[in-house]
Tab-separated table of C-alpha atoms in Angstrom:
chain	number	residue	atom	x	y	z
A	1	UNK	CA	100.335	199.769	181.185
A	2	UNK	CA	98.242	198.959	184.334
A	3	UNK	CA	95.858	196.382	183.414
A	4	UNK	CA	92.271	196.667	185.558
A	5	UNK	CA	91.551	193.300	187.403
A	6	UNK	CA	89.432	191.015	185.238
A	7	UNK	CA	85.458	191.753	185.966
A	8	UNK	CA	82.528	191.920	183.946
A	9	UNK	CA	81.490	194.911	185.806
A	10	UNK	CA	84.823	196.450	186.581
A	11	UNK	CA	87.448	195.933	189.382
A	12	UNK	CA	86.947	194.893	192.950
A	13	UNK	CA	83.391	194.119	192.380
A	14	UNK	CA	81.428	193.270	195.604
A	15	UNK	CA	78.250	192.079	193.048
A	16	UNK	CA	78.269	188.048	194.013
A	17	UNK	CA	79.728	186.038	191.207
A	18	UNK	CA	77.879	183.465	188.846
A	19	UNK	CA	78.856	180.327	187.863
A	20	UNK	CA	79.404	181.750	184.312
A	21	UNK	CA	82.119	184.438	186.050
A	22	UNK	CA	83.506	181.456	187.788
A	23	UNK	CA	84.120	179.505	184.505
A	24	UNK	CA	85.457	182.247	182.950
A	25	UNK	CA	88.128	182.981	185.164
A	26	UNK	CA	88.795	179.288	185.363
A	27	UNK	CA	89.405	179.507	182.106
A	28	UNK	CA	91.774	182.609	182.334
A	29	UNK	CA	93.308	180.370	184.675
A	30	UNK	CA	93.958	177.397	182.431
A	31	UNK	CA	95.275	179.581	179.846
A	32	UNK	CA	97.887	181.141	182.398
A	33	UNK	CA	98.944	177.352	183.176
A	34	UNK	CA	98.965	176.273	179.646
A	35	UNK	CA	101.126	178.939	178.658
A	36	UNK	CA	103.669	178.281	181.717
A	37	UNK	CA	102.816	181.141	183.834
A	38	UNK	CA	101.470	179.189	186.500
A	39	UNK	CA	102.955	176.321	188.420
A	40	UNK	CA	100.861	173.373	188.947
A	41	UNK	CA	100.376	173.721	192.526
A	42	UNK	CA	99.282	177.386	192.145
A	43	UNK	CA	97.126	176.639	189.088
A	44	UNK	CA	94.748	174.193	191.454
A	45	UNK	CA	94.576	176.553	194.040
A	46	UNK	CA	93.575	179.019	192.440
A	47	UNK	CA	90.973	177.119	190.427
A	48	UNK	CA	89.618	175.922	194.034
A	49	UNK	CA	89.463	179.352	195.396
A	50	UNK	CA	87.730	180.289	192.040
A	51	UNK	CA	85.117	177.662	192.475
A	52	UNK	CA	84.656	178.538	196.011
A	53	UNK	CA	84.581	182.524	195.439
A	54	UNK	CA	81.465	185.103	196.791
A	55	UNK	CA	82.179	187.925	194.387
A	56	UNK	CA	83.551	189.299	191.060
A	57	UNK	CA	86.168	190.794	193.064
A	58	UNK	CA	87.365	187.549	194.885
A	59	UNK	CA	87.466	186.192	191.354
A	60	UNK	CA	89.466	189.122	189.637
A	61	UNK	CA	92.124	188.782	192.498
A	62	UNK	CA	92.806	185.348	190.928
A	63	UNK	CA	93.466	186.458	187.855
A	64	UNK	CA	94.440	189.982	188.108
A	65	UNK	CA	98.621	188.886	187.006
A	66	UNK	CA	97.515	186.993	184.081
A	67	UNK	CA	96.637	188.106	180.555
A	68	UNK	CA	92.725	188.122	179.864
A	69	UNK	CA	92.931	187.171	176.243
A	70	UNK	CA	95.030	185.590	173.437
A	71	UNK	CA	98.629	186.459	174.073
A	72	UNK	CA	100.025	186.681	169.994
A	73	UNK	CA	102.726	183.560	169.721
A	74	UNK	CA	104.790	182.625	166.670
A	75	UNK	CA	103.308	180.743	163.801
A	76	UNK	CA	103.325	176.928	164.423
A	77	UNK	CA	105.534	175.275	161.636
A	78	UNK	CA	103.556	173.678	158.962
A	79	UNK	CA	102.556	169.903	159.473
A	80	UNK	CA	104.050	168.847	156.304
A	81	UNK	CA	106.857	169.535	154.164
A	82	UNK	CA	106.095	172.015	151.360
A	83	UNK	CA	106.134	171.095	147.723
A	84	UNK	CA	110.010	171.984	146.466
A	85	UNK	CA	110.011	174.858	144.253
A	86	UNK	CA	111.778	173.739	140.999
A	87	UNK	CA	113.761	176.375	139.511
A	88	UNK	CA	112.702	177.486	135.565
A	89	UNK	CA	114.188	175.403	132.922
A	90	UNK	CA	117.827	176.574	131.790
A	91	UNK	CA	120.466	175.441	129.084
A	92	UNK	CA	121.537	173.330	132.076
A	93	UNK	CA	118.574	171.278	132.234
A	94	UNK	CA	117.368	171.263	128.918
A	95	UNK	CA	117.387	168.320	126.632
A	96	UNK	CA	120.932	167.570	124.752
A	97	UNK	CA	119.950	168.183	120.931
A	98	UNK	CA	122.826	165.765	119.961
A	99	UNK	CA	120.904	163.009	122.173
A	100	UNK	CA	117.821	164.032	120.520
A	101	UNK	CA	119.363	163.761	116.848
A	102	UNK	CA	121.037	160.596	117.876
A	103	UNK	CA	117.777	158.984	118.436
A	104	UNK	CA	116.374	160.326	115.328
A	105	UNK	CA	118.961	159.108	113.122
A	106	UNK	CA	118.647	155.846	115.194
A	107	UNK	CA	115.193	155.483	114.012
A	108	UNK	CA	115.845	156.522	110.565
A	109	UNK	CA	118.338	153.665	109.795
A	110	UNK	CA	115.168	151.442	109.673
A	111	UNK	CA	114.292	153.177	106.452
A	112	UNK	CA	117.742	154.739	105.418
A	113	UNK	CA	119.352	151.056	105.069
A	114	UNK	CA	121.733	151.858	107.694
A	115	UNK	CA	123.424	154.754	106.137
A	116	UNK	CA	122.385	157.004	109.266
A	117	UNK	CA	123.440	154.187	111.727
A	118	UNK	CA	127.180	155.215	112.432
A	119	UNK	CA	126.000	158.979	112.930
A	120	UNK	CA	123.397	157.807	115.289
A	121	UNK	CA	126.529	156.022	117.051
A	122	UNK	CA	128.881	158.654	116.968
A	123	UNK	CA	126.279	161.346	118.236
A	124	UNK	CA	124.895	159.128	120.856
A	125	UNK	CA	128.360	159.146	122.535
A	126	UNK	CA	129.228	162.646	122.031
A	127	UNK	CA	125.425	163.520	123.730
A	128	UNK	CA	125.871	161.004	126.915
A	129	UNK	CA	129.643	162.888	127.208
A	130	UNK	CA	127.922	166.307	127.313
A	131	UNK	CA	124.850	165.193	129.202
A	132	UNK	CA	127.706	163.608	132.282
A	133	UNK	CA	129.487	166.853	132.006
A	134	UNK	CA	126.269	169.588	132.137
A	135	UNK	CA	123.871	167.785	133.741
A	136	UNK	CA	121.363	168.081	130.549
A	137	UNK	CA	118.186	165.688	130.093
A	138	UNK	CA	117.944	163.216	127.299
A	139	UNK	CA	120.728	160.549	128.611
A	140	UNK	CA	117.606	158.183	127.268
A	141	UNK	CA	117.422	159.127	123.747
A	142	UNK	CA	121.320	159.134	123.352
A	143	UNK	CA	121.345	155.939	124.700
A	144	UNK	CA	118.391	154.606	122.307
A	145	UNK	CA	119.957	156.329	119.507
A	146	UNK	CA	123.488	154.472	120.391
A	147	UNK	CA	121.449	151.242	121.120
A	148	UNK	CA	119.599	151.261	117.425
A	149	UNK	CA	122.957	152.817	115.738
A	150	UNK	CA	124.975	149.747	116.620
A	151	UNK	CA	122.068	147.116	115.987
A	152	UNK	CA	122.299	148.475	112.376
A	153	UNK	CA	126.066	148.620	112.507
A	154	UNK	CA	126.079	145.105	113.860
A	155	UNK	CA	123.341	144.188	111.182
A	156	UNK	CA	124.921	145.470	108.145
A	157	UNK	CA	128.123	144.120	109.015
A	158	UNK	CA	126.738	140.598	109.122
A	159	UNK	CA	124.989	141.053	105.781
A	160	UNK	CA	128.527	142.439	104.085
A	161	UNK	CA	130.172	139.472	105.842
A	162	UNK	CA	128.098	136.650	104.342
A	163	UNK	CA	128.016	138.635	101.320
A	164	UNK	CA	131.562	138.237	100.976
A	165	UNK	CA	131.379	134.666	102.463
A	166	UNK	CA	129.221	133.882	99.612
A	167	UNK	CA	131.319	135.112	96.553
A	168	UNK	CA	134.425	133.428	98.252
A	169	UNK	CA	133.036	129.930	97.979
């Protein structure tokens, strides 16, 4: 495809160039230089000739081998990293049921007189093992159930120990 040299009135026009015509030609030269189409020395020479051009034909010769508008380019990469997309919750990331049960039983030891403390400890240990294996959530619940369960086991153990010692005296 043959492009016509730049000129608002057609190529090779003998019409005198205006200051605006010269500026448009220099803008095309600047774009060509910025895109790497012109070497610095050639760019400077063409700009000097554009400012001294008398006719639009003189200007059209200076920009005839350059695109006369924006050249499509690839979009620039984003200046920031986009937010990560998290996959939907699945069984692997769901909260472990034994961990929740351990926490509930650990809390219930306060009102059950320690009856639920051993099940809380057992379920807490089982839950932590499953969580390490499967990557599920709920380690905090399992740990809290373990702590509460062991506190009540130790507390009731001390109560029984003191009771036995008191009877032995």
